[in-house]
Short mmCIF file of C-alpha atoms and ligand atoms in Angstrom, two decimals:
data_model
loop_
_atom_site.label_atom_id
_atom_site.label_comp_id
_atom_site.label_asym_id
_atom_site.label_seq_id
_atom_site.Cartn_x
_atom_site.Cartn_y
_atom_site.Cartn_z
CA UNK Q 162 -25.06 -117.72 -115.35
CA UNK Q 163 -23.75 -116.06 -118.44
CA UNK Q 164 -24.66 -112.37 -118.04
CA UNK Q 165 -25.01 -109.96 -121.28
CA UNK Q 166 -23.44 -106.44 -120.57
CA UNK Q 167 -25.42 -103.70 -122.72
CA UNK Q 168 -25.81 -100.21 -121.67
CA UNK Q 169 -29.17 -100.12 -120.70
CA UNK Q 170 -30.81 -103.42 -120.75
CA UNK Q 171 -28.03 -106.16 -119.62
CA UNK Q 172 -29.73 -109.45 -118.81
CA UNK Q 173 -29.04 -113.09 -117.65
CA UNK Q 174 -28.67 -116.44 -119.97
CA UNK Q 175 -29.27 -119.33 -117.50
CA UNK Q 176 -27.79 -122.78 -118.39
CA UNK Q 177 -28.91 -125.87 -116.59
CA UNK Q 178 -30.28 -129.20 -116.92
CA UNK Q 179 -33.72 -129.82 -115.99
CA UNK Q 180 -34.64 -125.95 -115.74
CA UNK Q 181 -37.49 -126.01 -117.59
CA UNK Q 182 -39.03 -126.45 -114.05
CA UNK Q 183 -37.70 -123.71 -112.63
CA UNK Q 184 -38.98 -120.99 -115.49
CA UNK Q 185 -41.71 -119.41 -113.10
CA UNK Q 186 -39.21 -118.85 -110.31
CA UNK Q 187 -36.43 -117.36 -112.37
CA UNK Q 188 -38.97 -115.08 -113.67
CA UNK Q 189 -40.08 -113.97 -110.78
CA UNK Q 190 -36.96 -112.36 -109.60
CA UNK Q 191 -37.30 -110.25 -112.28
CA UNK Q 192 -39.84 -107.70 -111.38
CA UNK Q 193 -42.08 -108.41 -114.04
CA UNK Q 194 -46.26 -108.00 -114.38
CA UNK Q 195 -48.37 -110.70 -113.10
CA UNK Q 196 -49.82 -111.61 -117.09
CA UNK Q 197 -47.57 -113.85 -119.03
CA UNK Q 198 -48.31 -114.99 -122.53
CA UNK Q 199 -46.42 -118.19 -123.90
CA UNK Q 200 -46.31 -118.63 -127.37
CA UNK Q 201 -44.47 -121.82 -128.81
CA UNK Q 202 -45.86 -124.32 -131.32
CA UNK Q 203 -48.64 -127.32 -131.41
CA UNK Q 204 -45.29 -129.81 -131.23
CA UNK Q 205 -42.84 -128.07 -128.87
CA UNK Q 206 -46.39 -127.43 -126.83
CA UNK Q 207 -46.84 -130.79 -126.89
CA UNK Q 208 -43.59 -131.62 -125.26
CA UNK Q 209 -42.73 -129.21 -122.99
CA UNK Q 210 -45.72 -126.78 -122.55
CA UNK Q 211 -47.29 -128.04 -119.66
CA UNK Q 212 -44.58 -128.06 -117.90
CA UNK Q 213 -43.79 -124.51 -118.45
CA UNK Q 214 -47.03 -123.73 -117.33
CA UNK Q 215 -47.17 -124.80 -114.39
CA UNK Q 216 -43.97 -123.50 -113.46
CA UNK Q 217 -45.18 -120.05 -114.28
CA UNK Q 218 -48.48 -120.68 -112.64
CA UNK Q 219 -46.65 -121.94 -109.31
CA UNK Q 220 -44.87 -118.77 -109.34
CA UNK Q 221 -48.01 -116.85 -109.09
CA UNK Q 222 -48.28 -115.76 -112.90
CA UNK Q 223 -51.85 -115.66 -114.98
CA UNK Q 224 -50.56 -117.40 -118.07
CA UNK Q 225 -52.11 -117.79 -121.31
CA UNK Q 226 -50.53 -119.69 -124.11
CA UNK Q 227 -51.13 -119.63 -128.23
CA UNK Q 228 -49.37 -122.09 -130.78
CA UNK Q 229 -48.82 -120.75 -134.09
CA UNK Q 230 -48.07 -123.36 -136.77
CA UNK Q 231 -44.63 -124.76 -137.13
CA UNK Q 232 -41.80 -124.26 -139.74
CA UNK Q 233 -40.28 -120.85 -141.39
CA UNK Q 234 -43.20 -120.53 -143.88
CA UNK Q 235 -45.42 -119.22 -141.23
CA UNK Q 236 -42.45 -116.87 -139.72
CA UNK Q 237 -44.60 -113.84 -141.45
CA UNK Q 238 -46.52 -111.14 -140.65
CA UNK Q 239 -49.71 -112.23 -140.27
CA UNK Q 240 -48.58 -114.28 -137.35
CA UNK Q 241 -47.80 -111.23 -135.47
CA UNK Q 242 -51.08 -110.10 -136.04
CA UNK Q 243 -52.21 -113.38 -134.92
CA UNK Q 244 -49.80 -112.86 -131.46
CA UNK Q 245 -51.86 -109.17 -131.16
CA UNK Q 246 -54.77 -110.52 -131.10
CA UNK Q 247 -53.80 -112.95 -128.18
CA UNK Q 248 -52.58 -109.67 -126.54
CA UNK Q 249 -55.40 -108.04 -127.05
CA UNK Q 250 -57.62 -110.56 -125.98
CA UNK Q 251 -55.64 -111.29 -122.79
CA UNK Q 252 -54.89 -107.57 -121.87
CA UNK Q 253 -51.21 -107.76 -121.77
CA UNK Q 254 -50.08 -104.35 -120.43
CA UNK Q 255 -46.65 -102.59 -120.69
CA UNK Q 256 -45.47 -104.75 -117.27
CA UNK Q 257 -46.76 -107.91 -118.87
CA UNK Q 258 -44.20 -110.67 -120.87
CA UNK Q 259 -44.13 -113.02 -123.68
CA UNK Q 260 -42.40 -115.68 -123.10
CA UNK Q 261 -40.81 -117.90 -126.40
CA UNK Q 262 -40.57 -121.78 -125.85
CA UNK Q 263 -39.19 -122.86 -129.34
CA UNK Q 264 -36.78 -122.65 -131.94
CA UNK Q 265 -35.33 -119.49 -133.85
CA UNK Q 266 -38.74 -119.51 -135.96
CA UNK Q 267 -40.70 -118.66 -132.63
CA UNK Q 268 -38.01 -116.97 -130.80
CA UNK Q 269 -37.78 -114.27 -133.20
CA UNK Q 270 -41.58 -113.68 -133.86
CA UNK Q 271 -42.49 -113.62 -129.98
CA UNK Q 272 -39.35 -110.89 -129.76
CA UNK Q 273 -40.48 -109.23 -132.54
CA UNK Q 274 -44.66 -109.15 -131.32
CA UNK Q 275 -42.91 -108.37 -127.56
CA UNK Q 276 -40.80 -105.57 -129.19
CA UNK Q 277 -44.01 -103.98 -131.16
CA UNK Q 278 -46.79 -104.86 -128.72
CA UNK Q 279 -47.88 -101.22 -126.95
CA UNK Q 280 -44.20 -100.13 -128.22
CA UNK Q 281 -42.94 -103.10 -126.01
CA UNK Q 282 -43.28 -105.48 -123.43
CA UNK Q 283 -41.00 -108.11 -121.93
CA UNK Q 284 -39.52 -111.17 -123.68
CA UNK Q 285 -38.08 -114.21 -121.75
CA UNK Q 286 -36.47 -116.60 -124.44
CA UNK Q 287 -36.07 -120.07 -123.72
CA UNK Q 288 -35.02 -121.83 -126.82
CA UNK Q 289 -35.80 -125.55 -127.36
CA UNK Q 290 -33.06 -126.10 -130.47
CA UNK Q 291 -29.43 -125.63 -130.55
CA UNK Q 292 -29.36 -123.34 -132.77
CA UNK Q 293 -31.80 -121.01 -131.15
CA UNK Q 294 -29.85 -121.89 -127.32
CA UNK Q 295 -26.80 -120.65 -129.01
CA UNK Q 296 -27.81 -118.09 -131.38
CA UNK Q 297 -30.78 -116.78 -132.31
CA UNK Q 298 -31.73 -116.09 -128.60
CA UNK Q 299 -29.27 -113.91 -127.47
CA UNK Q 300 -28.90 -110.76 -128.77
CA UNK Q 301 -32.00 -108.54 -129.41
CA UNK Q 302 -32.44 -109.42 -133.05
CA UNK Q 303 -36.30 -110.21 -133.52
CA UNK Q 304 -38.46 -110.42 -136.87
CA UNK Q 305 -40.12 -111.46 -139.45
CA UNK Q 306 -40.07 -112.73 -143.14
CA UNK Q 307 -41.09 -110.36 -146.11
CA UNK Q 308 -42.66 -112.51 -149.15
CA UNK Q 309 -39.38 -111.26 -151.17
CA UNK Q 310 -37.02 -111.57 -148.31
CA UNK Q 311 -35.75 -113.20 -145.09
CA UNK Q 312 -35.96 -111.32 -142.29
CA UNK Q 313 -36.59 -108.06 -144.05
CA UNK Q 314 -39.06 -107.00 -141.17
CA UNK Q 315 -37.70 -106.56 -137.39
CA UNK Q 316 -36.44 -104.80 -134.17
CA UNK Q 317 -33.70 -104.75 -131.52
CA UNK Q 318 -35.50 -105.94 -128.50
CA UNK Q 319 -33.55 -107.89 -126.08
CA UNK Q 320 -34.98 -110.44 -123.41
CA UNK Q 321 -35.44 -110.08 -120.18
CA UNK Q 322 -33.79 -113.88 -119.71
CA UNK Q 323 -32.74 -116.49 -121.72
CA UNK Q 324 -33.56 -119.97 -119.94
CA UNK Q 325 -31.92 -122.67 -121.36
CA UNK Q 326 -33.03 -126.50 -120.70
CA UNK Q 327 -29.96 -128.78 -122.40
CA UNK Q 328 -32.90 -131.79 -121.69
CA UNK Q 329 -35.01 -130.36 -124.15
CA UNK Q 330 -32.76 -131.34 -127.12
CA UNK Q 331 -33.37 -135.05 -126.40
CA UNK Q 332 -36.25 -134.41 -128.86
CA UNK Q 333 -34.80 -132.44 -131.40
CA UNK Q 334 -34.11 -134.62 -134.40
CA UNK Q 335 -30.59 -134.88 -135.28
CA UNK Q 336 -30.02 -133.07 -138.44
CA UNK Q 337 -31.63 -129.52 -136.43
CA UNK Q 338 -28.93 -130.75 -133.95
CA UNK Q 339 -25.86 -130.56 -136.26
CA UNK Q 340 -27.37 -127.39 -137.91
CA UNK Q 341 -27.42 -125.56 -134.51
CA UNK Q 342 -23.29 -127.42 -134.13
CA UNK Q 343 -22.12 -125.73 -137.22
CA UNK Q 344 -22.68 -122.24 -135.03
CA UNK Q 345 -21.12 -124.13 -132.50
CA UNK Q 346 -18.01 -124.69 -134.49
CA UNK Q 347 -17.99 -121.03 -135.74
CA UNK Q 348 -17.81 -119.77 -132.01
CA UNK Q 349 -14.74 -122.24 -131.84
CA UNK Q 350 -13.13 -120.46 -134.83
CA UNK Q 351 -13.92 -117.11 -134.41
CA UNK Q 352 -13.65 -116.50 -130.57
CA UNK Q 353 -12.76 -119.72 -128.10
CA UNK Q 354 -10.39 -122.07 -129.04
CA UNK Q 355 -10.85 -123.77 -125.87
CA UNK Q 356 -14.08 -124.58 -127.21
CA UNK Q 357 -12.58 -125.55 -130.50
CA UNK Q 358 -10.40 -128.50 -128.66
CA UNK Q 359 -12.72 -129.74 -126.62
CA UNK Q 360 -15.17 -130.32 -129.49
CA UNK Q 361 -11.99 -132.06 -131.36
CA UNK Q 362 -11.60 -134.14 -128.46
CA UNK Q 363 -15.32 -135.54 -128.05
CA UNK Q 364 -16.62 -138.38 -130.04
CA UNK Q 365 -20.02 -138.41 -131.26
CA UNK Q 366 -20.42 -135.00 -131.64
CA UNK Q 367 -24.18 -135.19 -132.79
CA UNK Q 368 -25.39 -137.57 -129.94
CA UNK Q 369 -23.59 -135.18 -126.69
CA UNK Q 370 -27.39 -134.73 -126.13
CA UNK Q 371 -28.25 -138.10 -124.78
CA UNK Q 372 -25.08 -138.99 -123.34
CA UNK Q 373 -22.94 -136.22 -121.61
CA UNK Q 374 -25.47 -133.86 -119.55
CA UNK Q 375 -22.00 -131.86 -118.51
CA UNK Q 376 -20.15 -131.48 -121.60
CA UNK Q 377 -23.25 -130.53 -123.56
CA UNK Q 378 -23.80 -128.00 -120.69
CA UNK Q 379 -19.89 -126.51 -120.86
CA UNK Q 380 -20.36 -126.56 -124.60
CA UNK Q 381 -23.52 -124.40 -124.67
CA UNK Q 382 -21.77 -122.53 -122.06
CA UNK Q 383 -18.67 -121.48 -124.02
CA UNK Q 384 -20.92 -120.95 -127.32
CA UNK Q 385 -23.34 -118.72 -125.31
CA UNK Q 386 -20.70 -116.83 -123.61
CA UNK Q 387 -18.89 -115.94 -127.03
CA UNK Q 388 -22.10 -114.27 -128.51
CA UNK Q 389 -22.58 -112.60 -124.91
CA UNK Q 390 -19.22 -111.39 -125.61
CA UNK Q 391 -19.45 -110.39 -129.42
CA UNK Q 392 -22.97 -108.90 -128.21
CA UNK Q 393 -21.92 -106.72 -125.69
CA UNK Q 394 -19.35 -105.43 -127.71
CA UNK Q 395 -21.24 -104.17 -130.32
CA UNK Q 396 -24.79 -104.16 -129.31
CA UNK Q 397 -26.65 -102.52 -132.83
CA UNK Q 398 -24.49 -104.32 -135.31
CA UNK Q 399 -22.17 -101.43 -136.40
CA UNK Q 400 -18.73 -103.58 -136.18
CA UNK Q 401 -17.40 -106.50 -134.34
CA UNK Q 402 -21.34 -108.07 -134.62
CA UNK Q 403 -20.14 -109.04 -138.60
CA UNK Q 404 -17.26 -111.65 -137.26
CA UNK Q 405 -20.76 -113.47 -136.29
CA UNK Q 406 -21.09 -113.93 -139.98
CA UNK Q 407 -18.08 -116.31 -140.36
CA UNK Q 408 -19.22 -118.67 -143.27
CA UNK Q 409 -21.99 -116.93 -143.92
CA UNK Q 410 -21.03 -114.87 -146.83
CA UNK Q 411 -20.75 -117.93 -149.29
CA UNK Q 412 -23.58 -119.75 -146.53
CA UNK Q 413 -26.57 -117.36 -147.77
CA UNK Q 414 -25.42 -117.33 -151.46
CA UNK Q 415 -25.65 -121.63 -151.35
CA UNK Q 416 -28.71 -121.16 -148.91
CA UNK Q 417 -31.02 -118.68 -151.18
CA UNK Q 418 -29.57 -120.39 -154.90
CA UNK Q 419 -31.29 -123.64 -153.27
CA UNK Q 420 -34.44 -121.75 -152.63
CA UNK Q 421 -34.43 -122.25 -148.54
CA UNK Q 422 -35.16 -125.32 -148.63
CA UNK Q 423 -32.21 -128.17 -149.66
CA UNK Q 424 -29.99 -127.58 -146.52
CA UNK Q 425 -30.80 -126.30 -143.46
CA UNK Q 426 -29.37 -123.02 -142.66
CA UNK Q 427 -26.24 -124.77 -140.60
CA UNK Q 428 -25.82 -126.73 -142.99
CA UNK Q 429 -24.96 -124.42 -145.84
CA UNK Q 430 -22.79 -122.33 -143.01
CA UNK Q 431 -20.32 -125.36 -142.80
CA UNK Q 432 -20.16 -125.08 -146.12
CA UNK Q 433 -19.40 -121.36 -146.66
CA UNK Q 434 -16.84 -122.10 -143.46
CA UNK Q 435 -15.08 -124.47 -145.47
CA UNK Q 436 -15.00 -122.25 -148.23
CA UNK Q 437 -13.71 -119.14 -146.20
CA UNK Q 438 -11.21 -121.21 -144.51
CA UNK Q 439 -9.49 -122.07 -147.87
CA UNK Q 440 -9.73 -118.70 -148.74
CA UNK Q 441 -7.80 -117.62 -145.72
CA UNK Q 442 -5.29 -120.04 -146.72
CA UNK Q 443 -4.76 -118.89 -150.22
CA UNK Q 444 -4.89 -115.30 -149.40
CA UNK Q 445 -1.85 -116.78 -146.41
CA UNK Q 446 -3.73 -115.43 -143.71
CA UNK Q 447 -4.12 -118.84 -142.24
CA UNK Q 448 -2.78 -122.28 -142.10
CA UNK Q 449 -3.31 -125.29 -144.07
CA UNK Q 450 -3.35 -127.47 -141.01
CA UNK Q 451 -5.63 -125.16 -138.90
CA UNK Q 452 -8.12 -125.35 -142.22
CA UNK Q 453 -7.95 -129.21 -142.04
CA UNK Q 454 -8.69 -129.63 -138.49
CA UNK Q 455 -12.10 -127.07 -138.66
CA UNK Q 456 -12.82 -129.06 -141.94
CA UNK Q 457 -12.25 -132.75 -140.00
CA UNK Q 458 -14.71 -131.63 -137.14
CA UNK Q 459 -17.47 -130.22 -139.75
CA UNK Q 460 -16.93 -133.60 -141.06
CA UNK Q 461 -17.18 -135.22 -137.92
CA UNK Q 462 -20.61 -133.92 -137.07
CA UNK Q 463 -21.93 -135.45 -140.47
CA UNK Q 464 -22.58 -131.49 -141.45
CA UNK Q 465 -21.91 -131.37 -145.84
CA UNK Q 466 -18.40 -129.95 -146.57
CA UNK Q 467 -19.00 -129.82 -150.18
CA UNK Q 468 -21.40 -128.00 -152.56
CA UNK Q 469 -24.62 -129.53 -153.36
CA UNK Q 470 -25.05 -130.58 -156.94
CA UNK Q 471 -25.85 -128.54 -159.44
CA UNK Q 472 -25.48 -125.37 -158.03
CA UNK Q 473 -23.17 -123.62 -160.54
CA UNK Q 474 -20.47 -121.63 -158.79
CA UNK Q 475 -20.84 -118.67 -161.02
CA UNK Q 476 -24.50 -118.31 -159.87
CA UNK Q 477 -23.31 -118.20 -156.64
CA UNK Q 478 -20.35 -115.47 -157.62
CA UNK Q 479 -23.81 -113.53 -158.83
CA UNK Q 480 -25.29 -113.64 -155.65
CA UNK Q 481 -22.72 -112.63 -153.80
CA UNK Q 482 -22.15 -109.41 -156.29
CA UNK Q 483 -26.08 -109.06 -155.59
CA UNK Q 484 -25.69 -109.11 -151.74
CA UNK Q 485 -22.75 -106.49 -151.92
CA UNK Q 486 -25.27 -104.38 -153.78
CA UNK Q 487 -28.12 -104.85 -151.28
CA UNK Q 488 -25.13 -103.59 -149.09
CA UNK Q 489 -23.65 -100.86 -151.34
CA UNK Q 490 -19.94 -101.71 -150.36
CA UNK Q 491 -17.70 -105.03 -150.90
CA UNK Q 492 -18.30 -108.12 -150.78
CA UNK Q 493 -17.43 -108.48 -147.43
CA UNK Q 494 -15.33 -112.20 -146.05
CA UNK Q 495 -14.64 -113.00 -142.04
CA UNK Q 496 -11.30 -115.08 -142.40
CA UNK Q 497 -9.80 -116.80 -139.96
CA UNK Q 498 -6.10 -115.88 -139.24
CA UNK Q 499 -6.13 -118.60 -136.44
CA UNK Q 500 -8.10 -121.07 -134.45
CA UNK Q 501 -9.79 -118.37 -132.25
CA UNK Q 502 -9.34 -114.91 -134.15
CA UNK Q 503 -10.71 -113.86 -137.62
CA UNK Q 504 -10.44 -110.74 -139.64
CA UNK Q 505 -12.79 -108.77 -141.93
CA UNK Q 506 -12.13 -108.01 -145.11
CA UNK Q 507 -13.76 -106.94 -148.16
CA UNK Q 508 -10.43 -107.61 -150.65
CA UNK Q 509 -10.78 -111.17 -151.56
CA UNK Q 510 -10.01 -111.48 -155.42
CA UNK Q 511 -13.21 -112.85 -157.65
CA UNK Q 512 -10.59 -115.72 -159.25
CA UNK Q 513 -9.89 -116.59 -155.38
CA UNK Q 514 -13.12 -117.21 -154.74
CA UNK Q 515 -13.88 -119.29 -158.05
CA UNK Q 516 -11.16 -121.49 -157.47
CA UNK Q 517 -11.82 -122.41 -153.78
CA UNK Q 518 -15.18 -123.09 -155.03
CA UNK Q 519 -14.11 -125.30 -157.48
CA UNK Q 520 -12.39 -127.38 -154.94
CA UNK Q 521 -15.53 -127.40 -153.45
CA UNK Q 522 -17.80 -129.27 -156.39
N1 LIG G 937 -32.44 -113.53 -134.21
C1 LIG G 937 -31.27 -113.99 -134.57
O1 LIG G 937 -30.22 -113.44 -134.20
C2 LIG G 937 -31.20 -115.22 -135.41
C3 LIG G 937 -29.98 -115.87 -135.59
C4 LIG G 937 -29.96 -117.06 -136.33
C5 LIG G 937 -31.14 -117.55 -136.88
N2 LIG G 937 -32.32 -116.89 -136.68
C6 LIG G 937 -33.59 -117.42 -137.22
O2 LIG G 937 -33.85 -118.65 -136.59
C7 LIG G 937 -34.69 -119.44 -137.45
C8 LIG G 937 -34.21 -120.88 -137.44
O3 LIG G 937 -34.30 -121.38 -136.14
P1 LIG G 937 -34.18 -122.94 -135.81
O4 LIG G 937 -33.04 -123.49 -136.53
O5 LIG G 937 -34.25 -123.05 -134.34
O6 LIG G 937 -35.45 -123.57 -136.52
P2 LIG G 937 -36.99 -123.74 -136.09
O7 LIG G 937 -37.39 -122.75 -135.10
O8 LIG G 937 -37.77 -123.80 -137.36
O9 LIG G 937 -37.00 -125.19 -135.41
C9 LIG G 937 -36.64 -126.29 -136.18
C10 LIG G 937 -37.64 -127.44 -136.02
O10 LIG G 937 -37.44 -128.09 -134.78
C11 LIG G 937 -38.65 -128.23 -134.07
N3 LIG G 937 -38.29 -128.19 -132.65
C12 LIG G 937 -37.85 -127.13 -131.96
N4 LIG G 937 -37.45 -127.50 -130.74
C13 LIG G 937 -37.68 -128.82 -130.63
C14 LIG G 937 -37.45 -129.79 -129.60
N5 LIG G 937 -36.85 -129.45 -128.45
N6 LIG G 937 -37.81 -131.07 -129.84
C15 LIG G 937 -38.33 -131.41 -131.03
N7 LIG G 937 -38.54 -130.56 -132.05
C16 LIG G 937 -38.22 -129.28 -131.85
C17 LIG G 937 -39.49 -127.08 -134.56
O11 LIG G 937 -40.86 -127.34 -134.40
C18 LIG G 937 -39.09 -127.01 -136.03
O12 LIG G 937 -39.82 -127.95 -136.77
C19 LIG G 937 -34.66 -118.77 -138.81
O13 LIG G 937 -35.89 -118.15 -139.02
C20 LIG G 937 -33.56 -117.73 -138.69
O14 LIG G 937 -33.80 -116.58 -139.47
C21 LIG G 937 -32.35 -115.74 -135.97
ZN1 LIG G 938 -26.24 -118.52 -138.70
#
């Protein structure tokens, strides 16, 4: 049990294999109302919804369930009104919970409809791809897509529990796998470089689900524990939150100049975390070696260490001077100064940046 300390609303992220099974009993510790919606998609459903079900409905809950279609393109608005509607229809009251089974796409809009619903119920998270086990779960950030903007629309609202089932991954195809390891990686560099060496010392990096129940299980532990960490430092984003961003600066400018929908968002944040570790080392914040051995295990998990063609580096030197507007301040750069520890700054030299990117092409 990894617990999240916050203030007011700390909560438990529970890591085990086979737990699935064991969803209506960990909820019911938590003094929650007897009406529990589940919201998840027609595929994820397919796999794993029954069983969730009855787990809730052995632990005495009235569940009701709704699908909303899969992918990002349908992370909008109108699916929240779709969720209220459920609500509605089922009478969830303040007491009652939504509970997520799925990815980020479905995490976030069931924490964003929980956060909203009668000025909010309770979420329960439990996320069915890396990515979502290790990120977008924890932390409170919930929301939706604006036609001109990703996650323009949102809310703080954090779960009551996050339940996560390492089994459940046996189905997610591999390239969502290596997306969600890229975040992995990041928690390596940024925060645990325990973590860091054990994922240099394990082979196969993208197949851990189907082989190695424990190490899969101590990986997700360490990753989940160093957003816990980050998290309950800085609950509302104000400071420590932005080392989270680690190869995301140069991530989103690839991600958005390829329209969403070349590279999945891991993808392009191995990228950008190549690119800010060789900006580290030509700023001498950080050394060559300790570059080449994050860069050998992006590599490693078959994630892209190079730009994608023809995406012209001075576009993305325009999009990051765009984002710094959106922000009114510098662009800002988390760089490493060791396997373990980063810094922020906002003082990395335009010609820097062009150059790394070069190396990059
Ligand atoms: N709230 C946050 O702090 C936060 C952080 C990072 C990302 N996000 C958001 O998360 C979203 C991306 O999440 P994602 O990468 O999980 O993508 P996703 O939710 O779209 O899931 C990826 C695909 O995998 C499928 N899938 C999910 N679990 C499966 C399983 N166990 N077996 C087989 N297939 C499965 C889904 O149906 C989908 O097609 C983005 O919208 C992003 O903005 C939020
Ligand atoms: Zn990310």
């Amino acid at each position: 049990m990894i617990n999240v300390n916050l203030p007011s609303n700390s909560y438990e992220i529970a890591i085990a294999s086979a737990s699935l099974d064991q969803l209506g009993e960990q909820m019911s510790g938590l003094q929650l109302g007897k009406k529990v919606l589940l919201v998840s998609n027609p595929m994820i459903f397919k796999h794993y919804g029954e069983k969730a079900i009855a787990s809730l409905k052995n632990a005495g809950f009235e569940v009701a369930s709704y699908n909303l279609p899969p992918g990002e393109r349908y992370k909008t608005f109108n699916s929240i009104q779709k969720l209220y509607d459920v609500a509605l229809e089922n009478r969830l009251e303040r007491s009652s919970t939504m509970v997520a089974l799925g990815g980020g796409v479905i995490g976030d809009m069931t924490g964003f409809a929980a956060a909203t619903w009668l000025r909010g119920i309770n979420v329960v998270q439990v996320p069915t791809t890396l990515l979502a086990m290790v990120d977008s779960a924890i932390g409170g950030k919930t929301g939706v897509n604006h036609p001109h903007g990703k996650n323009l629309i949102g809310a703080f609202h954090q779960p009551r529990r996050v339940l996560i089932d390492p089994e459940v991954l046996k189905t997610l195809p591999t390239r969502e796998f290596r997306a969600g390891m890229a975040e992995v990686i990041k928690y390596g560099i940024i925060w645990d470089a325990e973590l860091f060496t054990q994922l240099e010392a394990s082979k196969h990096l993208d197949q851990l689900r189907y082989v190695k129940a424990d190490l899969i299980t101590n990986i997700l532990t360490h990753s989940c524990q160093a957003k816990a960490d980050v998290v309950a430092k800085d609950e509302k984003e104000s400071g420590l939150r932005a080392i989270l961003n680690y190869g995301h600066t140069i991530g989103h400018a690839v991600e958005s100049l390829t329209g969403y929908r070349l590279l999945k968002h891991g993808e392009a944040v191995g990228i950008g975390m190549v690119a800010a570790g060789q900006i580290a080392v030509e700023l001498g914040l950080w050394q060559k070696e300790d570059t080449e051995r994050q860069n050998a295990l992006i590599q490693k998990t078959g994630l892209p260490t190079k730009l994608p063609e023809g995406v012209d580096i001075e576009a993305i030197i325009a999009a990051l001077q765009l984002d710094k507007k959106v922000k009114s301040g510098q662009v800002r750069f988390v760089l490493p100064t060791q396997i373990g520890a980063v810094t922020v700054t906002d003082q990395v030299p335009t010609d820097t940046i062009r150059q790394v990117l070069r190396g990059l092409h």
